[in-house]
């Protein structure tokens, strides 16, 4: 009995080597796919921001230029039922102070969607129905266009339009 | 000690332990499963000395209080080693080795035969009821309890042999500590009294005070944790106890569940169990000057007695400690027969082989089953940890789960130990072999169809197939599958993915709950049958209650139900559903509270925080 206890005590340090809570097993992953929704704070989806975006700020948003483009995956069922394009944006006070108002329009694979004009600073949702006929492909290109933007200046060399928080395509 | 004797003595002590680790090797290598995770989950809740005391001594899991064998064992292990199973196994097997040593020593002391002591340890270690105590960490309480019972009895024998008071004190210490291992320790006074009455009568009276301690423990325990009156753990003091006794006898003398991995005619097992039963009972009837055989037999009913009223929860490991007495009895019989001529010798050897033939194949098969189950559990838990590392901002939906894997690898929240909260089951999973009791509680883990659809379209969800040894990301394939969009009967309002089922009034979730303002709406499915209630679980602020109770009004499809009252900041309300709600695919539910509170530096009017909202 004493020997058994001694053996057990001698074995205890073997168990002490590993301090990590659990081993992590590798998973079998899919090849990277295009997302239907992009949160601007997520660096992993940056490949879907085609043009017109600047770096992540506050872990949550990005400045966009006068023209900006994303690619999105039409969600399941959107090609039959149609989808909804939704851009969550903020029009900063500095933009309204300088430009008075600003108009936003979008197009999905070249097909334009109705514009919207913002005359006051604040958060907005640009939300437009997209016909299912435009959402049959694996991914679609969505171009956004502002009618004006703040040009680069000495303090900031960037062309600044609006602040974008997220953009998504949802099935109806 | 001559050089020849020394290796024999060494072998006498060590061989049972070596054979134990050889036979139970897969148990030694097993990982965690099921209840293990519940006990491992205690540590994160300990932030103060008071928390520690509560974690160690508060009744949990069917009202059990096992501070050493469950609470301290898992809390210390979890803190020092996380989910590395090896140190736990070392402790479990070290305790078993100590118990085997004690058993052999006691067997030798009681029978006067080193062979009997040695064989008793071998017989016990081969008994298939030892599979779970050695292979499933949360059943360590059995091993520790056996150790304390044997240790206390060992000191009693030393006291009887030497007359030294200190051994009696040691007996008391071991006996008292044993209560921290398992409630079964309460029977020790009956063991001590039974032995002294049968074999050392002049010491009988000194065992009687032990009963007082057991009685006090029983009273205090029943006050702290009243016995459950319903459910699997309800105690039935009726004729079913005899049936349970019969079942557990056959599971102890023969293999647990009276099954074997061997392909045998149906009559073999009952016949073999019957032969061994006759032999064991026959040994008690043999003339003996010591009265030791009745004591060996007495050990069985004494140690199995406390579980006999558990009519609806007969576990395979219940025979583990009672088997000790029968193993002593059998080993004593073999040793005695060996010195009684050729015929008894042959009979004893034959019966020993019958016992080994009954126990060993089943033990090995059961150990392998347990090991494979822990491997599946480990693959899932570590696979989810890997998936979370790749997708830290997304919830994880598991597809292809079966009831056995769910019960062992998900039911007791192993992912929370890793700081991973948002792991769900794909809807419809419970319909796979729906009657399996392993699915008990599965609804809590299923992500409703609308939430799945929203999660996929918002890129907030990744889907993994769990059917193989390695998790496969199948998000795209799953997104393309036809899926149900049925509303659920239950939601966890704190879950970000169910936002689509809530009205626009709700605030964003706060960690694990979500506040509503004065009034908020949501959608659930109607129940399939009548007589169901809407249950609201949540909290309100103390400030809201300061002027008095709160009234909560619920309306369903425009019909206002009788209001309920909240007296305390934590509430669990129940609203009987109107008959019109039955069978509806969608119920629009509105909840309104009579008073809100706006905390300083908060722009929100806080009504109620939920929690689970469920129709059942």
mmCIF file of N, CA and C in Angstrom, chain B residues 203-274:
data_model
loop_
_atom_site.group_PDB
_atom_site.id
_atom_site.type_symbol
_atom_site.label_atom_id
_atom_site.label_comp_id
_atom_site.label_asym_id
_atom_site.label_seq_id
_atom_site.Cartn_x
_atom_site.Cartn_y
_atom_site.Cartn_z
ATOM 1 N N UNK B 203 -15.823 -6.094 22.210
ATOM 2 C CA UNK B 203 -15.643 -4.711 21.748
ATOM 3 C C UNK B 203 -16.939 -4.116 21.176
ATOM 4 N N UNK B 204 -17.989 -4.912 21.210
ATOM 5 C CA UNK B 204 -19.228 -4.486 20.570
ATOM 6 C C UNK B 204 -19.729 -3.148 21.113
ATOM 7 N N UNK B 205 -19.719 -3.027 22.431
ATOM 8 C CA UNK B 205 -20.304 -1.814 23.026
ATOM 9 C C UNK B 205 -19.549 -0.557 22.627
ATOM 10 N N UNK B 206 -18.266 -0.723 22.334
ATOM 11 C CA UNK B 206 -17.483 0.475 21.972
ATOM 12 C C UNK B 206 -17.825 0.980 20.564
ATOM 13 N N UNK B 207 -18.530 0.162 19.805
ATOM 14 C CA UNK B 207 -18.924 0.617 18.459
ATOM 15 C C UNK B 207 -20.246 1.387 18.489
ATOM 16 N N UNK B 208 -20.985 1.275 19.586
ATOM 17 C CA UNK B 208 -22.325 1.870 19.604
ATOM 18 C C UNK B 208 -22.318 3.398 19.455
ATOM 19 N N UNK B 209 -21.346 4.116 20.058
ATOM 20 C CA UNK B 209 -21.355 5.578 19.863
ATOM 21 C C UNK B 209 -21.223 5.991 18.398
ATOM 22 N N UNK B 210 -20.658 5.111 17.587
ATOM 23 C CA UNK B 210 -20.552 5.448 16.153
ATOM 24 C C UNK B 210 -21.939 5.692 15.550
ATOM 25 N N UNK B 211 -22.928 4.929 16.054
ATOM 26 C CA UNK B 211 -24.289 5.089 15.528
ATOM 27 C C UNK B 211 -24.819 6.500 15.780
ATOM 28 N N UNK B 212 -24.409 7.061 16.916
ATOM 29 C CA UNK B 212 -24.897 8.411 17.242
ATOM 30 C C UNK B 212 -24.434 9.403 16.183
ATOM 31 N N UNK B 213 -23.174 9.245 15.747
ATOM 32 C CA UNK B 213 -22.643 10.171 14.730
ATOM 33 C C UNK B 213 -23.417 10.002 13.423
ATOM 34 N N UNK B 214 -23.654 8.760 13.053
ATOM 35 C CA UNK B 214 -24.416 8.515 11.820
ATOM 36 C C UNK B 214 -25.826 9.082 11.933
ATOM 37 N N UNK B 215 -26.423 8.925 13.106
ATOM 38 C CA UNK B 215 -27.786 9.436 13.294
ATOM 39 C C UNK B 215 -27.797 10.967 13.170
ATOM 40 N N UNK B 216 -26.802 11.607 13.810
ATOM 41 C CA UNK B 216 -26.731 13.079 13.727
ATOM 42 C C UNK B 216 -26.529 13.497 12.276
ATOM 43 N N UNK B 217 -25.627 12.795 11.588
ATOM 44 C CA UNK B 217 -25.380 13.121 10.176
ATOM 45 C C UNK B 217 -26.673 12.978 9.364
ATOM 46 N N UNK B 218 -27.391 11.878 9.611
ATOM 47 C CA UNK B 218 -28.614 11.635 8.831
ATOM 48 C C UNK B 218 -29.642 12.740 9.069
ATOM 49 N N UNK B 219 -29.771 13.156 10.336
ATOM 50 C CA UNK B 219 -30.752 14.201 10.647
ATOM 51 C C UNK B 219 -30.339 15.525 10.006
ATOM 52 N N UNK B 220 -29.065 15.901 10.197
ATOM 53 C CA UNK B 220 -28.592 17.177 9.637
ATOM 54 C C UNK B 220 -28.701 17.156 8.112
ATOM 55 N N UNK B 221 -28.326 16.037 7.537
ATOM 56 C CA UNK B 221 -28.367 15.949 6.073
ATOM 57 C C UNK B 221 -29.801 16.056 5.562
ATOM 58 N N UNK B 222 -30.718 15.398 6.255
ATOM 59 C CA UNK B 222 -32.099 15.439 5.761
ATOM 60 C C UNK B 222 -32.709 16.822 5.945
ATOM 61 N N UNK B 223 -32.198 17.593 6.923
ATOM 62 C CA UNK B 223 -32.682 18.973 7.077
ATOM 63 C C UNK B 223 -32.075 19.851 5.986
ATOM 64 N N UNK B 224 -30.765 19.684 5.773
ATOM 65 C CA UNK B 224 -30.080 20.516 4.762
ATOM 66 C C UNK B 224 -30.520 20.161 3.351
ATOM 67 N N UNK B 225 -30.775 18.900 3.122
ATOM 68 C CA UNK B 225 -31.143 18.465 1.767
ATOM 69 C C UNK B 225 -32.231 17.402 1.884
ATOM 70 N N UNK B 226 -33.471 17.855 2.000
ATOM 71 C CA UNK B 226 -34.570 16.875 2.140
ATOM 72 C C UNK B 226 -34.585 15.888 0.981
ATOM 73 N N UNK B 227 -34.969 14.667 1.284
ATOM 74 C CA UNK B 227 -34.987 13.632 0.246
ATOM 75 C C UNK B 227 -35.998 13.994 -0.835
ATOM 76 N N UNK B 228 -35.646 13.802 -2.101
ATOM 77 C CA UNK B 228 -36.606 14.103 -3.164
ATOM 78 C C UNK B 228 -37.822 13.182 -3.079
ATOM 79 N N UNK B 229 -38.987 13.782 -3.284
ATOM 80 C CA UNK B 229 -40.226 12.991 -3.174
ATOM 81 C C UNK B 229 -40.690 12.489 -4.547
ATOM 82 N N UNK B 230 -40.165 13.112 -5.576
ATOM 83 C CA UNK B 230 -40.554 12.700 -6.927
ATOM 84 C C UNK B 230 -39.297 12.517 -7.772
ATOM 85 N N UNK B 231 -39.499 11.956 -8.953
ATOM 86 C CA UNK B 231 -38.382 11.800 -9.883
ATOM 87 C C UNK B 231 -37.606 10.523 -9.650
ATOM 88 N N UNK B 232 -36.539 10.380 -10.402
ATOM 89 C CA UNK B 232 -35.753 9.147 -10.360
ATOM 90 C C UNK B 232 -35.130 8.882 -8.995
ATOM 91 N N UNK B 233 -34.847 9.942 -8.263
ATOM 92 C CA UNK B 233 -34.160 9.777 -6.981
ATOM 93 C C UNK B 233 -35.114 9.715 -5.790
ATOM 94 N N UNK B 234 -36.411 9.647 -6.063
ATOM 95 C CA UNK B 234 -37.377 9.484 -4.968
ATOM 96 C C UNK B 234 -37.172 8.107 -4.341
ATOM 97 N N UNK B 235 -37.340 8.055 -3.018
ATOM 98 C CA UNK B 235 -37.107 6.784 -2.323
ATOM 99 C C UNK B 235 -38.431 6.063 -2.095
ATOM 100 N N UNK B 236 -38.437 4.782 -2.391
ATOM 101 C CA UNK B 236 -39.655 3.978 -2.265
ATOM 102 C C UNK B 236 -39.395 2.872 -1.251
ATOM 103 N N UNK B 237 -39.964 3.040 -0.075
ATOM 104 C CA UNK B 237 -39.778 2.029 0.972
ATOM 105 C C UNK B 237 -40.916 1.014 0.879
ATOM 106 N N UNK B 238 -40.800 0.136 -0.082
ATOM 107 C CA UNK B 238 -41.859 -0.847 -0.303
ATOM 108 C C UNK B 238 -41.236 -2.134 -0.856
ATOM 109 N N UNK B 239 -42.068 -2.959 -1.412
ATOM 110 C CA UNK B 239 -41.594 -4.253 -1.903
ATOM 111 C C UNK B 239 -40.572 -4.158 -3.018
ATOM 112 N N UNK B 240 -40.528 -3.006 -3.672
ATOM 113 C CA UNK B 240 -39.565 -2.845 -4.765
ATOM 114 C C UNK B 240 -38.122 -2.964 -4.252
ATOM 115 N N UNK B 241 -37.930 -2.738 -2.954
ATOM 116 C CA UNK B 241 -36.571 -2.833 -2.396
ATOM 117 C C UNK B 241 -36.015 -4.256 -2.542
ATOM 118 N N UNK B 242 -36.913 -5.246 -2.414
ATOM 119 C CA UNK B 242 -36.440 -6.633 -2.550
ATOM 120 C C UNK B 242 -36.054 -6.935 -3.995
ATOM 121 N N UNK B 243 -36.857 -6.362 -4.903
ATOM 122 C CA UNK B 243 -36.529 -6.565 -6.318
ATOM 123 C C UNK B 243 -35.176 -5.917 -6.634
ATOM 124 N N UNK B 244 -34.972 -4.695 -6.110
ATOM 125 C CA UNK B 244 -33.703 -4.009 -6.348
ATOM 126 C C UNK B 244 -32.543 -4.785 -5.728
ATOM 127 N N UNK B 245 -32.803 -5.349 -4.541
ATOM 128 C CA UNK B 245 -31.763 -6.157 -3.893
ATOM 129 C C UNK B 245 -31.386 -7.337 -4.792
ATOM 130 N N UNK B 246 -32.396 -7.981 -5.348
ATOM 131 C CA UNK B 246 -32.130 -9.118 -6.232
ATOM 132 C C UNK B 246 -31.347 -8.694 -7.468
ATOM 133 N N UNK B 247 -31.758 -7.568 -8.057
ATOM 134 C CA UNK B 247 -31.064 -7.078 -9.254
ATOM 135 C C UNK B 247 -29.600 -6.791 -8.927
ATOM 136 N N UNK B 248 -29.370 -6.070 -7.827
ATOM 137 C CA UNK B 248 -27.996 -5.680 -7.502
ATOM 138 C C UNK B 248 -27.150 -6.875 -7.067
ATOM 139 N N UNK B 249 -27.789 -7.872 -6.496
ATOM 140 C CA UNK B 249 -27.035 -9.104 -6.168
ATOM 141 C C UNK B 249 -26.517 -9.750 -7.458
ATOM 142 N N UNK B 250 -27.417 -9.875 -8.430
ATOM 143 C CA UNK B 250 -26.986 -10.530 -9.681
ATOM 144 C C UNK B 250 -25.968 -9.661 -10.434
ATOM 145 N N UNK B 251 -26.073 -8.337 -10.298
ATOM 146 C CA UNK B 251 -25.105 -7.442 -10.957
ATOM 147 C C UNK B 251 -23.751 -7.451 -10.247
ATOM 148 N N UNK B 252 -23.738 -7.941 -9.032
ATOM 149 C CA UNK B 252 -22.487 -7.961 -8.277
ATOM 150 C C UNK B 252 -21.802 -9.321 -8.404
ATOM 151 N N UNK B 253 -22.594 -10.357 -8.232
ATOM 152 C CA UNK B 253 -22.043 -11.715 -8.384
ATOM 153 C C UNK B 253 -21.716 -11.960 -9.854
ATOM 154 N N UNK B 254 -22.604 -11.484 -10.716
ATOM 155 C CA UNK B 254 -22.384 -11.601 -12.157
ATOM 156 C C UNK B 254 -22.048 -10.237 -12.738
ATOM 157 N N UNK B 255 -22.078 -10.133 -14.067
ATOM 158 C CA UNK B 255 -21.735 -8.856 -14.688
ATOM 159 C C UNK B 255 -22.870 -7.848 -14.532
ATOM 160 N N UNK B 256 -22.522 -6.577 -14.495
ATOM 161 C CA UNK B 256 -23.556 -5.557 -14.362
ATOM 162 C C UNK B 256 -24.515 -5.650 -15.548
ATOM 163 N N UNK B 257 -25.758 -5.357 -15.272
ATOM 164 C CA UNK B 257 -26.857 -5.480 -16.247
ATOM 165 C C UNK B 257 -27.069 -6.919 -16.724
ATOM 166 N N UNK B 258 -26.382 -7.853 -16.067
ATOM 167 C CA UNK B 258 -26.486 -9.269 -16.460
ATOM 168 C C UNK B 258 -26.267 -9.440 -17.964
ATOM 169 N N UNK B 259 -25.294 -8.730 -18.470
ATOM 170 C CA UNK B 259 -24.980 -8.862 -19.906
ATOM 171 C C UNK B 259 -23.501 -9.219 -20.041
ATOM 172 N N UNK B 260 -23.181 -9.774 -21.186
ATOM 173 C CA UNK B 260 -21.784 -10.087 -21.455
ATOM 174 C C UNK B 260 -21.497 -9.805 -22.920
ATOM 175 N N UNK B 261 -20.254 -9.510 -23.200
ATOM 176 C CA UNK B 261 -19.878 -9.264 -24.593
ATOM 177 C C UNK B 261 -19.698 -10.574 -25.342
ATOM 178 N N UNK B 262 -19.741 -11.698 -24.612
ATOM 179 C CA UNK B 262 -19.571 -13.001 -25.260
ATOM 180 C C UNK B 262 -20.899 -13.478 -25.850
ATOM 181 N N UNK B 263 -20.803 -14.234 -26.912
ATOM 182 C CA UNK B 263 -21.999 -14.770 -27.555
ATOM 183 C C UNK B 263 -22.353 -16.092 -26.883
ATOM 184 N N UNK B 264 -23.198 -16.020 -25.869
ATOM 185 C CA UNK B 264 -23.502 -17.210 -25.070
ATOM 186 C C UNK B 264 -24.984 -17.532 -25.147
ATOM 187 N N UNK B 265 -25.329 -18.800 -24.990
ATOM 188 C CA UNK B 265 -26.758 -19.133 -24.876
ATOM 189 C C UNK B 265 -27.365 -18.407 -23.670
ATOM 190 N N UNK B 266 -28.657 -18.120 -23.779
ATOM 191 C CA UNK B 266 -29.312 -17.278 -22.764
ATOM 192 C C UNK B 266 -29.243 -17.877 -21.366
ATOM 193 N N UNK B 267 -29.127 -19.212 -21.266
ATOM 194 C CA UNK B 267 -29.190 -19.839 -19.941
ATOM 195 C C UNK B 267 -27.858 -19.785 -19.186
ATOM 196 N N UNK B 268 -26.781 -19.446 -19.892
ATOM 197 C CA UNK B 268 -25.454 -19.542 -19.266
ATOM 198 C C UNK B 268 -25.307 -18.549 -18.110
ATOM 199 N N UNK B 269 -25.670 -17.297 -18.364
ATOM 200 C CA UNK B 269 -25.473 -16.287 -17.312
ATOM 201 C C UNK B 269 -26.297 -16.601 -16.058
ATOM 202 N N UNK B 270 -27.617 -16.860 -16.201
ATOM 203 C CA UNK B 270 -28.381 -17.172 -14.980
ATOM 204 C C UNK B 270 -27.833 -18.383 -14.251
ATOM 205 N N UNK B 271 -27.408 -19.388 -15.014
ATOM 206 C CA UNK B 271 -26.882 -20.596 -14.375
ATOM 207 C C UNK B 271 -25.597 -20.273 -13.610
ATOM 208 N N UNK B 272 -24.705 -19.526 -14.251
ATOM 209 C CA UNK B 272 -23.430 -19.197 -13.608
ATOM 210 C C UNK B 272 -23.654 -18.333 -12.366
ATOM 211 N N UNK B 273 -24.559 -17.356 -12.493
ATOM 212 C CA UNK B 273 -24.856 -16.505 -11.327
ATOM 213 C C UNK B 273 -25.476 -17.351 -10.214
ATOM 214 N N UNK B 274 -26.344 -18.274 -10.602
ATOM 215 C CA UNK B 274 -26.967 -19.149 -9.615
ATOM 216 C C UNK B 274 -25.939 -20.017 -8.904
#
